[in-house]
Short mmCIF file of C-alpha atoms in Angstrom, two decimals:
data_model
loop_
_atom_site.label_atom_id
_atom_site.label_comp_id
_atom_site.label_asym_id
_atom_site.label_seq_id
_atom_site.Cartn_x
_atom_site.Cartn_y
_atom_site.Cartn_z
CA MET A 29 143.86 8.01 -14.50
CA ALA A 30 141.87 6.72 -11.57
CA GLU A 31 138.55 5.00 -11.02
CA ARG A 32 135.60 7.05 -9.79
CA THR A 33 132.13 5.77 -8.92
CA PHE A 34 129.02 7.71 -9.86
CA GLU A 35 125.75 7.57 -7.93
CA LEU A 36 122.22 8.05 -9.20
CA PRO A 37 121.63 11.78 -8.63
CA ASP A 38 118.73 13.48 -6.89
CA LEU A 39 115.82 13.12 -9.34
CA GLY A 40 113.54 15.69 -7.72
CA GLU A 41 111.96 16.59 -4.39
CA GLY A 42 110.63 13.50 -2.63
CA ILE A 43 111.71 10.99 -5.30
CA ALA A 44 113.54 8.10 -3.62
CA GLU A 45 114.20 5.84 -6.59
CA GLY A 46 113.86 5.40 -10.33
CA GLU A 47 113.69 2.60 -12.87
CA LEU A 48 116.82 2.36 -15.01
CA VAL A 49 115.12 2.11 -18.40
CA SER A 50 118.19 1.93 -20.64
CA TRP A 51 121.95 2.38 -20.80
CA THR A 52 123.32 4.42 -23.69
CA VAL A 53 126.91 3.37 -22.97
CA GLN A 54 128.71 0.06 -22.40
CA PRO A 55 131.84 -0.97 -20.45
CA GLY A 56 135.00 0.05 -22.29
CA GLU A 57 133.28 2.93 -24.08
CA ARG A 58 134.74 6.44 -23.98
CA VAL A 59 132.46 9.20 -22.65
CA GLU A 60 132.66 12.95 -22.31
CA GLU A 61 131.36 15.12 -19.50
CA ASP A 62 127.59 15.80 -19.84
CA GLN A 63 127.16 12.96 -22.36
CA VAL A 64 123.93 11.06 -21.65
CA ILE A 65 124.78 7.64 -20.21
CA ALA A 66 121.38 6.39 -19.04
CA GLU A 67 117.64 7.01 -19.04
CA VAL A 68 115.85 6.72 -15.69
CA GLU A 69 112.08 6.70 -15.28
CA THR A 70 110.55 8.15 -12.12
CA ASP A 71 106.90 8.41 -11.19
CA LYS A 72 106.91 11.82 -12.89
CA ALA A 73 109.07 11.73 -16.01
CA LEU A 74 111.80 10.07 -18.05
CA VAL A 75 115.10 11.65 -17.00
CA GLU A 76 118.37 11.60 -18.93
CA VAL A 77 121.40 11.07 -16.69
CA PRO A 78 124.63 12.71 -17.93
CA SER A 79 128.20 11.66 -17.24
CA PRO A 80 130.03 13.82 -14.67
CA TYR A 81 133.46 12.95 -16.12
CA ASP A 82 135.60 12.60 -19.20
CA GLY A 83 136.88 9.03 -19.24
CA THR A 84 136.07 5.39 -19.88
CA VAL A 85 133.18 3.31 -18.56
CA VAL A 86 134.61 0.51 -16.40
CA GLU A 87 131.50 -1.18 -14.99
CA LEU A 88 127.71 -0.76 -14.98
CA HIS A 89 126.28 -1.58 -11.54
CA ALA A 90 122.57 -1.75 -12.43
CA ALA A 91 120.64 -3.69 -15.04
CA GLU A 92 118.03 -2.25 -17.36
CA GLY A 93 114.61 -2.52 -15.76
CA GLU A 94 116.04 -2.44 -12.23
CA MET A 95 114.65 -0.06 -9.58
CA VAL A 96 117.62 1.98 -8.35
CA PRO A 97 117.54 4.07 -5.14
CA VAL A 98 118.84 7.63 -5.30
CA ASP A 99 122.49 7.89 -4.11
CA SER A 100 123.31 4.27 -5.01
CA VAL A 101 126.31 3.62 -7.26
CA ILE A 102 125.27 2.94 -10.86
CA VAL A 103 128.53 3.16 -12.82
CA THR A 104 132.32 3.20 -12.38
CA PHE A 105 134.52 5.39 -14.61
CA ASP A 106 138.23 5.50 -15.35
CA VAL A 107 138.57 9.28 -15.20
CA ASP A 108 141.05 11.18 -17.36
CA GLY A 109 143.66 13.07 -15.41
CA ALA A 110 142.43 11.97 -11.98
CA GLU A 111 145.02 11.06 -9.36
CA PRO A 112 144.63 7.70 -7.59
CA ALA A 113 143.93 7.78 -3.88
CA ALA A 114 147.13 8.21 -1.86
CA ASP A 115 146.08 6.01 1.06
CA THR A 116 144.05 2.95 0.12
CA ASP A 117 143.45 2.14 3.77
CA ALA A 118 141.69 5.42 4.42
CA PRO A 119 137.89 5.55 4.39
CA SER A 120 136.51 5.75 0.85
CA GLN A 121 135.66 9.22 -0.41
CA ASP A 122 135.21 8.41 -4.11
CA GLY A 123 134.06 11.42 -6.00
CA ALA A 124 134.21 13.77 -3.03
CA GLU A 125 137.12 15.62 -4.62
CA GLU A 126 134.80 16.95 -7.28
CA THR A 127 132.70 20.01 -6.57
CA ASP A 128 128.94 19.58 -6.29
CA ARG A 129 127.67 18.71 -9.79
CA ASN A 130 123.99 18.40 -8.94
CA SER A 131 121.76 20.68 -11.00
CA ALA A 132 118.01 20.02 -11.20
CA ALA A 133 118.38 16.23 -11.30
CA GLN A 134 120.65 16.37 -14.34
CA SER A 135 124.04 15.89 -12.63
CA ALA A 136 125.36 14.68 -9.30
CA ALA A 137 128.34 14.61 -6.95
CA ALA A 138 129.42 11.41 -5.24
CA LYS A 139 129.17 11.66 -1.49
CA PRO A 140 131.85 10.63 1.03
CA ASP A 141 131.49 7.25 2.63
CA GLU A 142 128.74 7.64 5.22
CA ASP A 143 130.15 4.84 7.36
CA GLU A 144 133.43 6.60 8.14
CA ALA A 145 134.13 7.01 11.84
CA ASP A 146 133.46 10.35 13.49
CA GLY A 147 136.58 12.43 13.94
CA GLU A 148 138.78 10.64 11.40
CA ALA A 149 139.01 13.76 9.28
CA SER A 150 140.71 16.89 10.55
CA SER A 151 138.24 19.57 11.60
CA ALA A 152 140.51 22.54 10.95
CA PRO A 153 140.69 22.16 7.16
CA SER A 154 136.95 21.49 6.98
CA GLU A 155 136.12 24.68 8.84
CA SER A 156 138.29 26.65 6.46
CA ALA A 157 136.80 24.97 3.42
CA ALA A 158 133.30 25.55 4.68
CA ALA A 159 134.03 29.21 5.19
CA GLU A 160 135.30 29.47 1.63
CA SER A 161 132.20 27.89 0.02
CA PRO A 162 130.91 30.25 -2.65
CA GLY A 163 127.80 32.12 -1.66
CA GLY A 164 127.73 30.37 1.70
CA ARG A 165 126.41 27.19 0.06
CA VAL A 166 126.64 23.98 2.06
CA PHE A 167 127.93 21.00 0.07
CA ALA A 168 126.14 17.77 1.01
CA SER A 169 124.50 14.83 -0.74
CA PRO A 170 120.69 14.48 -0.78
CA SER A 171 120.80 11.59 1.72
CA THR A 172 122.91 13.68 4.09
CA ARG A 173 120.44 16.55 3.84
CA SER A 174 117.59 14.12 4.53
CA LEU A 175 119.42 12.79 7.60
CA ALA A 176 119.97 16.35 8.84
CA ARG A 177 116.24 17.06 8.56
CA GLU A 178 115.40 13.88 10.47
CA LEU A 179 117.83 14.70 13.29
CA GLY A 180 116.91 18.38 13.39
CA VAL A 181 120.43 19.51 12.50
CA ASP A 182 121.09 22.86 10.79
CA LEU A 183 123.55 22.09 7.96
CA ASP A 184 124.72 25.70 7.92
CA ALA A 185 126.14 25.18 11.41
CA VAL A 186 127.96 21.92 10.62
CA ALA A 187 131.67 21.97 9.76
CA GLY A 188 132.21 19.59 6.85
CA SER A 189 135.11 17.15 7.15
CA GLY A 190 135.16 16.24 3.46
CA PRO A 191 137.17 17.87 0.67
CA GLY A 192 135.95 21.34 -0.19
CA GLY A 193 134.03 21.51 3.09
CA ARG A 194 131.55 18.79 2.03
CA VAL A 195 129.32 17.71 4.93
CA SER A 196 129.06 13.95 5.41
CA ALA A 197 126.51 11.85 7.31
CA ALA A 198 129.12 11.34 10.03
CA ASP A 199 129.41 15.13 10.45
CA VAL A 200 125.63 15.40 10.82
CA ARG A 201 125.46 12.61 13.40
CA ALA A 202 128.34 14.14 15.34
CA ALA A 203 126.55 17.50 15.39
CA ALA A 204 123.33 15.84 16.58
CA ASP A 205 125.18 13.95 19.33
CA SER A 206 126.95 17.11 20.42
CA ALA A 207 123.69 19.06 20.61
CA ALA A 208 122.03 16.35 22.65
CA ASP A 209 125.13 15.90 24.82
CA GLU A 210 124.60 12.14 24.82
CA PRO A 211 127.06 9.28 24.23
CA ASP A 212 127.19 7.99 20.66
CA GLU A 213 126.52 4.41 21.79
CA GLU A 214 123.26 5.27 23.56
CA PRO A 215 120.37 3.87 21.46
CA PRO A 216 117.72 6.32 20.30
CA GLU A 217 114.26 6.23 21.78
CA PRO A 218 111.76 4.35 19.60
CA ARG A 219 109.55 6.69 17.61
CA SER A 220 105.80 6.39 17.93
CA VAL A 221 102.58 7.24 16.18
CA SER A 222 101.41 10.71 17.21
CA GLY A 223 99.72 10.44 20.57
CA GLY A 224 100.39 6.69 20.93
CA GLU A 225 102.88 4.29 22.48
CA PRO A 226 106.28 3.55 20.92
CA ALA A 227 106.17 1.18 17.97
CA VAL A 228 106.51 -2.48 19.03
CA SER A 229 107.50 -5.21 16.60
CA GLU A 230 105.75 -8.59 16.41
CA ARG A 231 108.76 -10.20 18.08
CA ASP A 232 108.56 -7.73 20.96
CA ALA A 233 104.88 -8.58 21.42
CA ALA A 234 105.75 -12.27 21.53
CA GLY A 235 107.83 -11.70 24.62
CA ASP A 236 111.38 -10.74 23.66
CA ALA A 237 112.47 -8.14 26.17
CA GLU A 238 115.26 -6.80 23.99
CA PRO A 239 114.79 -7.09 20.24
CA THR A 240 117.88 -7.66 18.18
CA PRO A 241 119.47 -4.60 16.57
CA GLU A 242 118.65 -6.02 13.13
CA LEU A 243 114.95 -6.31 13.97
CA VAL A 244 114.79 -2.84 15.48
CA GLU A 245 116.42 -1.38 12.37
CA SER A 246 114.09 -3.21 9.98
CA ASP A 247 111.09 -2.10 12.02
CA GLY A 248 112.13 1.48 11.70
CA ALA A 249 113.03 2.51 15.27
CA ALA A 250 116.71 2.98 14.43
CA ARG A 251 116.59 3.60 10.69
CA ASP A 252 118.65 6.49 9.41
CA ARG A 253 116.95 6.50 6.01
CA THR A 254 113.77 5.07 4.54
CA LEU A 255 113.03 4.60 0.85
CA ALA A 256 109.41 5.24 -0.18
CA MET A 257 107.49 6.69 -3.09
CA PRO A 258 106.23 10.29 -2.70
CA ALA A 259 102.59 9.18 -2.49
CA THR A 260 103.50 6.77 0.32
CA ARG A 261 105.20 9.54 2.27
CA ARG A 262 102.17 11.79 1.84
CA ARG A 263 99.82 9.04 3.08
CA ALA A 264 102.01 8.51 6.16
CA ALA A 265 102.02 12.26 6.86
CA GLU A 266 98.21 12.40 6.56
CA ALA A 267 97.89 9.57 9.08
CA GLY A 268 100.27 11.28 11.51
CA VAL A 269 102.85 8.51 11.10
CA ASP A 270 106.62 8.90 10.93
CA ILE A 271 107.67 6.97 7.81
CA ASN A 272 110.78 5.77 9.67
CA ASP A 273 108.56 3.97 12.21
CA VAL A 274 106.78 1.86 9.63
CA PRO A 275 108.09 -1.73 9.30
CA ALA A 276 109.27 -2.24 5.73
CA SER A 277 108.16 -5.30 3.79
CA GLU A 278 110.79 -4.78 1.11
CA ALA A 279 114.45 -3.90 0.87
CA ARG A 280 116.23 -2.11 -1.97
CA ASP A 281 120.01 -2.50 -2.00
CA GLY A 282 120.03 -3.26 1.71
CA GLU A 283 117.83 -0.30 2.69
CA ALA A 284 114.26 -0.42 3.96
CA PHE A 285 111.60 0.30 1.32
CA VAL A 286 108.14 1.13 2.68
CA THR A 287 105.11 0.45 0.46
CA PRO A 288 101.58 1.95 0.73
CA ALA A 289 100.40 -1.39 2.13
CA ASP A 290 103.02 -1.14 4.90
CA VAL A 291 101.70 2.28 5.91
CA GLU A 292 98.06 1.10 5.95
CA ALA A 293 98.98 -2.00 7.96
CA TYR A 294 100.89 0.13 10.48
CA VAL A 295 97.98 2.57 10.86
CA GLU A 296 95.54 -0.31 11.31
CA SER A 297 97.80 -2.02 13.87
CA ALA A 298 98.07 1.21 15.86
CA ALA A 299 94.27 1.54 15.87
CA ALA A 300 93.88 -2.12 16.84
CA ALA A 301 96.33 -1.67 19.70
CA THR A 302 94.18 1.15 21.07
CA VAL A 303 91.08 -1.04 20.86
CA ASP A 304 92.91 -3.97 22.50
CA GLU A 305 93.98 -1.77 25.41
CA SER A 306 90.40 -0.65 25.93
CA ALA A 307 89.15 -4.24 25.75
CA ALA A 308 91.81 -5.42 28.18
CA SER A 309 90.82 -2.73 30.66
CA THR A 310 87.16 -3.78 30.46
CA GLU A 311 88.00 -7.47 30.84
CA ALA A 312 90.07 -6.76 33.94
CA THR A 313 86.98 -5.40 35.72
CA SER A 314 84.78 -8.40 34.84
CA SER A 315 84.27 -11.47 37.06
CA PRO A 316 86.64 -14.45 36.91
CA ALA A 317 83.78 -16.69 35.78
CA ALA A 318 82.90 -14.37 32.93
CA ALA A 319 86.55 -14.14 31.95
CA GLU A 320 86.83 -17.93 31.95
CA GLU A 321 83.65 -18.26 29.87
CA GLY A 322 84.88 -15.63 27.44
CA GLY A 323 88.19 -17.44 27.09
CA ALA A 324 86.38 -20.68 26.26
CA VAL A 325 84.27 -18.95 23.64
CA ALA A 326 87.32 -17.25 22.16
CA GLY A 327 89.15 -20.57 22.06
CA ALA A 328 86.25 -22.21 20.25
CA ALA A 329 86.12 -19.33 17.79
CA ASP A 330 89.88 -19.61 17.17
CA ALA A 331 89.54 -23.32 16.55
CA ALA A 332 86.64 -22.77 14.14
CA GLY A 333 88.58 -20.05 12.36
CA THR A 334 91.58 -22.34 11.99
CA ALA A 335 89.41 -25.10 10.58
CA ASP A 336 87.79 -22.72 8.13
CA ALA A 337 91.17 -21.42 7.03
CA GLU A 338 92.38 -24.96 6.38
CA ALA A 339 89.22 -25.88 4.49
CA THR A 340 89.09 -22.73 2.37
CA PRO A 341 91.35 -22.70 -0.70
CA SER A 342 93.91 -19.89 -0.68
CA THR A 343 93.11 -17.00 -2.99
CA GLY A 344 96.70 -15.79 -2.87
CA GLY A 345 98.10 -18.56 -5.07
CA GLU A 346 99.44 -18.04 -8.55
CA ALA A 347 96.83 -17.34 -11.20
CA SER A 348 97.13 -17.99 -14.89
CA GLY A 349 97.88 -15.19 -17.32
CA GLU A 350 100.64 -12.74 -18.08
CA ARG A 351 102.20 -10.82 -15.18
CA VAL A 352 103.27 -7.23 -15.79
CA PRO A 353 105.42 -5.39 -13.20
CA TYR A 354 103.42 -2.78 -11.30
CA LYS A 355 105.96 0.04 -11.21
CA GLY A 356 107.06 3.30 -12.73
CA VAL A 357 104.40 5.61 -14.15
CA ARG A 358 101.62 3.01 -13.86
CA ARG A 359 102.28 2.52 -10.15
CA ALA A 360 102.54 6.28 -9.60
CA ILE A 361 99.18 6.79 -11.30
CA GLY A 362 97.61 4.04 -9.22
CA GLU A 363 98.93 5.41 -5.94
CA GLN A 364 97.89 8.97 -6.83
CA MET A 365 94.38 7.91 -7.83
CA ALA A 366 93.94 5.73 -4.73
CA ARG A 367 95.14 8.54 -2.51
CA SER A 368 92.79 11.02 -4.17
CA LYS A 369 89.72 8.78 -3.75
CA TYR A 370 90.77 7.80 -0.23
CA THR A 371 91.36 11.40 0.85
CA ALA A 372 88.88 13.61 -1.00
CA PRO A 373 85.12 12.92 -0.86
CA HIS A 374 84.18 13.13 -4.55
CA VAL A 375 80.95 14.69 -5.81
CA SER A 376 80.16 14.44 -9.53
CA HIS A 377 78.16 16.87 -11.65
CA HIS A 378 77.06 16.27 -15.25
CA ASP A 379 75.80 18.82 -17.76
CA ARG A 380 75.17 19.45 -21.48
CA LEU A 381 75.37 22.65 -23.53
CA ASP A 382 74.36 24.00 -26.92
CA ALA A 383 77.64 24.11 -28.86
CA ALA A 384 76.33 25.37 -32.23
CA GLU A 385 78.03 28.78 -31.98
CA LEU A 386 81.22 27.19 -30.63
CA VAL A 387 81.39 24.81 -33.60
CA GLU A 388 80.88 27.67 -36.04
CA LEU A 389 83.53 29.88 -34.37
CA ARG A 390 86.10 27.09 -34.16
CA GLU A 391 85.70 26.23 -37.84
CA GLU A 392 86.18 29.87 -38.78
CA LEU A 393 89.26 30.40 -36.58
CA ALA A 394 90.76 26.98 -37.33
CA ALA A 395 91.08 27.90 -41.00
CA VAL A 396 93.01 31.05 -40.08
CA ALA A 397 95.17 29.20 -37.54
CA ALA A 398 96.01 26.49 -40.08
CA GLU A 399 97.70 29.11 -42.24
CA GLU A 400 100.23 29.44 -39.40
CA ASP A 401 100.46 25.66 -38.93
CA VAL A 402 98.44 25.83 -35.71
CA LYS A 403 95.88 23.11 -35.02
CA LEU A 404 92.94 24.72 -33.20
CA THR A 405 90.78 22.17 -31.34
CA TYR A 406 87.92 22.73 -28.89
CA LEU A 407 90.25 22.34 -25.90
CA PRO A 408 91.71 25.89 -25.95
CA PHE A 409 88.15 27.30 -25.94
CA VAL A 410 87.30 25.18 -22.89
CA VAL A 411 90.51 26.27 -21.13
CA LYS A 412 89.56 29.94 -21.71
CA ALA A 413 86.05 29.33 -20.35
CA VAL A 414 87.37 27.43 -17.32
CA THR A 415 89.91 30.10 -16.31
CA ALA A 416 87.28 32.82 -16.65
CA ALA A 417 84.87 30.83 -14.46
CA LEU A 418 87.57 30.08 -11.89
CA GLU A 419 88.05 33.80 -11.31
CA GLN A 420 84.40 33.99 -10.22
CA PHE A 421 84.48 30.77 -8.20
CA PRO A 422 87.89 30.74 -6.43
CA TYR A 423 87.15 27.64 -4.33
CA LEU A 424 87.25 25.57 -7.53
CA ASN A 425 90.85 26.78 -7.89
CA SER A 426 91.90 25.89 -4.36
CA SER A 427 93.53 23.12 -2.34
CA LEU A 428 93.41 22.05 1.29
CA ASP A 429 96.51 22.38 3.45
CA GLU A 430 95.64 19.68 5.98
CA THR A 431 98.75 20.31 8.06
CA ALA A 432 97.84 23.95 8.72
CA ASP A 433 94.06 23.40 8.53
CA GLU A 434 93.82 26.09 5.88
CA ILE A 435 92.21 26.35 2.43
CA VAL A 436 94.65 27.79 -0.11
CA LEU A 437 92.89 29.95 -2.72
CA HIS A 438 95.44 29.98 -5.53
CA ASP A 439 96.17 33.27 -7.27
CA GLU A 440 97.48 31.49 -10.38
CA TYR A 441 95.47 29.59 -12.97
CA ASN A 442 97.63 26.63 -13.98
CA VAL A 443 95.53 24.17 -15.95
CA GLY A 444 96.61 20.53 -16.19
CA ILE A 445 95.77 18.73 -19.44
CA ALA A 446 95.36 14.95 -19.08
CA VAL A 447 97.15 13.12 -21.90
CA ALA A 448 96.84 9.38 -22.59
CA THR A 449 100.24 7.86 -23.41
CA ASP A 450 101.63 4.35 -23.90
CA ALA A 451 103.10 4.56 -20.40
CA GLY A 452 99.86 5.75 -18.79
CA LEU A 453 98.08 9.01 -18.06
CA MET A 454 100.25 12.12 -17.78
CA VAL A 455 99.14 15.62 -16.86
CA PRO A 456 101.37 18.40 -18.20
CA VAL A 457 100.44 21.85 -16.91
CA VAL A 458 99.73 25.01 -18.90
CA LYS A 459 101.08 27.69 -16.56
CA HIS A 460 99.21 31.03 -16.32
CA ALA A 461 96.56 29.83 -18.77
CA ASP A 462 94.42 32.88 -18.05
CA ARG A 463 97.04 35.16 -19.64
CA LYS A 464 97.19 33.35 -22.98
CA GLY A 465 95.12 33.67 -26.15
CA LEU A 466 93.50 30.86 -28.11
CA LYS A 467 96.37 30.45 -30.56
CA GLN A 468 99.04 30.45 -27.87
CA LEU A 469 97.03 27.91 -25.83
CA ALA A 470 96.63 25.70 -28.91
CA VAL A 471 100.38 25.73 -29.64
CA GLU A 472 101.37 25.05 -26.02
CA ILE A 473 98.81 22.29 -25.49
CA ASP A 474 99.87 20.53 -28.69
CA ASP A 475 103.56 20.80 -27.74
CA LEU A 476 102.98 19.47 -24.20
CA ALA A 477 100.80 16.61 -25.41
CA THR A 478 103.34 15.58 -28.07
CA ARG A 479 106.24 15.60 -25.64
CA ALA A 480 104.16 13.74 -23.04
CA ARG A 481 103.56 10.91 -25.53
CA ASN A 482 107.28 10.86 -26.35
CA ARG A 483 108.23 10.88 -22.64
CA GLU A 484 110.16 14.13 -23.08
CA LEU A 485 108.51 16.20 -20.35
CA SER A 486 110.52 17.50 -17.42
CA PRO A 487 109.13 17.00 -13.89
CA ASP A 488 108.57 20.76 -13.58
CA GLU A 489 106.18 20.69 -16.54
CA MET A 490 103.88 18.31 -14.64
CA GLN A 491 103.83 20.21 -11.35
CA GLY A 492 102.04 23.26 -10.02
CA GLY A 493 98.58 22.58 -11.49
CA THR A 494 95.53 24.14 -9.81
CA PHE A 495 92.76 22.63 -11.99
CA THR A 496 92.69 19.74 -14.47
CA ILE A 497 90.82 19.13 -17.74
CA THR A 498 90.52 15.72 -19.38
CA ASN A 499 89.03 15.14 -22.84
CA ILE A 500 87.07 11.88 -22.94
CA GLY A 501 85.30 13.00 -26.11
CA ALA A 502 88.41 12.29 -28.17
CA ILE A 503 88.14 8.60 -27.26
CA GLY A 504 84.44 7.99 -26.85
CA GLY A 505 81.63 8.13 -24.34
CA GLU A 506 79.49 11.01 -23.14
CA TYR A 507 79.83 11.28 -19.37
CA SER A 508 82.31 10.12 -16.75
CA SER A 509 83.15 10.58 -13.08
CA PRO A 510 86.81 11.64 -13.28
CA ILE A 511 89.08 11.29 -10.25
CA ILE A 512 90.43 14.58 -8.94
CA ASN A 513 94.12 15.25 -9.48
CA HIS A 514 94.78 15.61 -5.74
CA PRO A 515 95.39 18.05 -4.05
CA GLU A 516 93.41 20.12 -6.56
CA ALA A 517 89.75 20.83 -5.75
CA ALA A 518 88.17 19.81 -9.06
CA ILE A 519 88.55 18.20 -12.47
CA LEU A 520 86.46 18.71 -15.63
CA ALA A 521 85.91 16.08 -18.33
CA MET A 522 84.96 17.24 -21.84
CA GLY A 523 82.60 15.00 -23.73
CA PRO A 524 82.32 14.83 -27.53
CA VAL A 525 80.71 17.55 -29.64
CA GLU A 526 77.92 15.70 -31.46
CA LYS A 527 74.51 16.28 -32.92
CA ARG A 528 71.80 15.37 -30.42
CA PRO A 529 68.09 16.13 -30.06
CA TRP A 530 67.73 19.70 -28.73
CA VAL A 531 64.77 21.98 -28.19
CA VAL A 532 64.99 25.26 -30.15
CA ASP A 533 61.95 27.59 -30.20
CA ASP A 534 59.75 24.77 -28.87
CA GLU A 535 60.85 22.44 -31.64
CA VAL A 536 63.09 19.40 -31.34
CA VAL A 537 65.97 19.71 -33.81
CA ALA A 538 69.36 18.10 -34.40
CA ARG A 539 71.83 20.40 -32.68
CA GLU A 540 75.58 20.36 -32.04
CA THR A 541 75.99 19.84 -28.28
CA MET A 542 78.80 19.13 -25.82
CA THR A 543 78.67 17.17 -22.56
CA LEU A 544 80.54 18.14 -19.41
CA SER A 545 81.38 15.98 -16.39
CA MET A 546 82.97 17.34 -13.25
CA SER A 547 84.17 15.96 -9.92
CA VAL A 548 84.84 18.22 -6.93
CA ASP A 549 86.30 17.76 -3.46
CA HIS A 550 83.22 18.13 -1.24
CA ARG A 551 85.40 19.36 1.62
CA LEU A 552 86.08 22.51 -0.40
CA VAL A 553 83.21 22.81 -2.87
CA ASP A 554 79.49 22.29 -2.33
CA GLY A 555 77.22 20.85 -5.00
CA ALA A 556 75.46 24.18 -5.53
CA GLU A 557 78.74 25.96 -6.21
CA ALA A 558 79.81 23.21 -8.61
CA ALA A 559 76.54 23.66 -10.52
CA GLN A 560 77.00 27.44 -10.68
CA PHE A 561 80.55 26.98 -11.95
CA SER A 562 79.30 24.58 -14.63
CA ASN A 563 76.57 27.04 -15.62
CA ARG A 564 79.16 29.77 -16.12
CA ILE A 565 81.24 27.51 -18.39
CA LYS A 566 78.10 26.63 -20.38
CA GLU A 567 77.24 30.30 -20.73
CA LEU A 568 80.68 31.18 -22.10
CA LEU A 569 80.86 28.24 -24.53
CA SER A 570 77.28 28.68 -25.77
CA ASP A 571 77.61 32.44 -26.31
CA THR A 572 81.00 32.79 -27.97
CA THR A 573 80.79 36.61 -27.94
CA ARG A 574 81.09 36.50 -24.15
CA LEU A 575 83.99 34.06 -24.41
CA LEU A 576 85.97 36.27 -26.80
CA LEU A 577 85.53 39.23 -24.47
CA GLU A 578 87.25 37.36 -21.60
#
């Protein structure tokens, strides 16, 4: 038997970390391969992490509630039948002997030590192993693949020095150095905001000609890897900022962790630097007397500002009340909503429809569906009406590719259903909703909603949506201004079906009605088109014969 460490596996595209919610094993406990050892919560779902080995748990390296970066060691096993390392002085390659166990964020392979020196491993065996990889697949950890993308290295062309042809970070760096034909010790050029000057740290601005290596690394100019939430990475991309340039205000297990506030501060500082350069140029052309007078005024203003700051009580002190960590699903929801409102100019549209026929039809069909243990609510009817209307108004089923400056008119109708859970709002997606009947929609929606509340959804079941529906009527209230589930173009909120005053044949009567609220991205959808789309939904829900023909 020999000890093997196990790292938190890749939890999905763009996910850099997860919260270790609970351990299902303890030190000294026997485990079998594929037995669930931990539950990890990402900003998308609760993921079960299986054991990659048969053996005994030696040590748990993370505490419950801790945020754990992907690829960091979380547990050590005493593995059955494993041979101990022959040379303890050699660079660590724990777990590299195993073949790649990663499969859709459910298993992982430990990567070779990324700090090993270039050239320590023989290149001849690695070339042979790489050539023998099944299906031409390149074996590499997620962090190594990320490094290859950053350095512009094609992994297919890199000879892996690890067992089985596994490509390590050292192999990637060696390939990058070879392609550039530069010495390894030559420092990389500082990255910069698109179109601007290289990033300069506060210490550089204060006058240090050569910042320390530690400062350069923390400020991003020499970082090999940056931890950040997916929404933070998207915001940086929208602003034309390389995430590795952004100074990190936090560190997770010794690695830089960039927050949304870091990105905003970096963007603002870049804009301020441009303004300062322009102001400096103008000041240089002014008279010495004016410059002296301006300096005196600025000095007085600085002094006044300092006095005000000293006299004004700080609002950043501790406040009374309970403090709840802002992380996990709640933080993901907050970042997604902020990004949506920050990015997409929202326009809201409110409407009301005569739902008398809809109420009658649902009651009739619900009785039949109940015989098959199917609960038929109003939501499947609305989904049918929405998908039919989307076919006529394709821009409501679109998204904006800002990188390519193109509007993507989706040819699939994948409807997200907002579900309120104890952990926050989740949006599972009904794929190809236009191809499904009322009963099938009812069964699938109920299943997705139940598993969302139990935190049993997979990340794939919450991705790929093209339009979202939220049901505020189930909770209360008539109208709302829902926030778009970015990058979708629109979201529809169902209000309650209630009796309200309604004019029928010139008489005011009590009538079953439903309210609708919709928000659209004004970059993609105009108000007139939103109103026409709403009118089509009203027409289908008010005249159920038309709806059943769709």
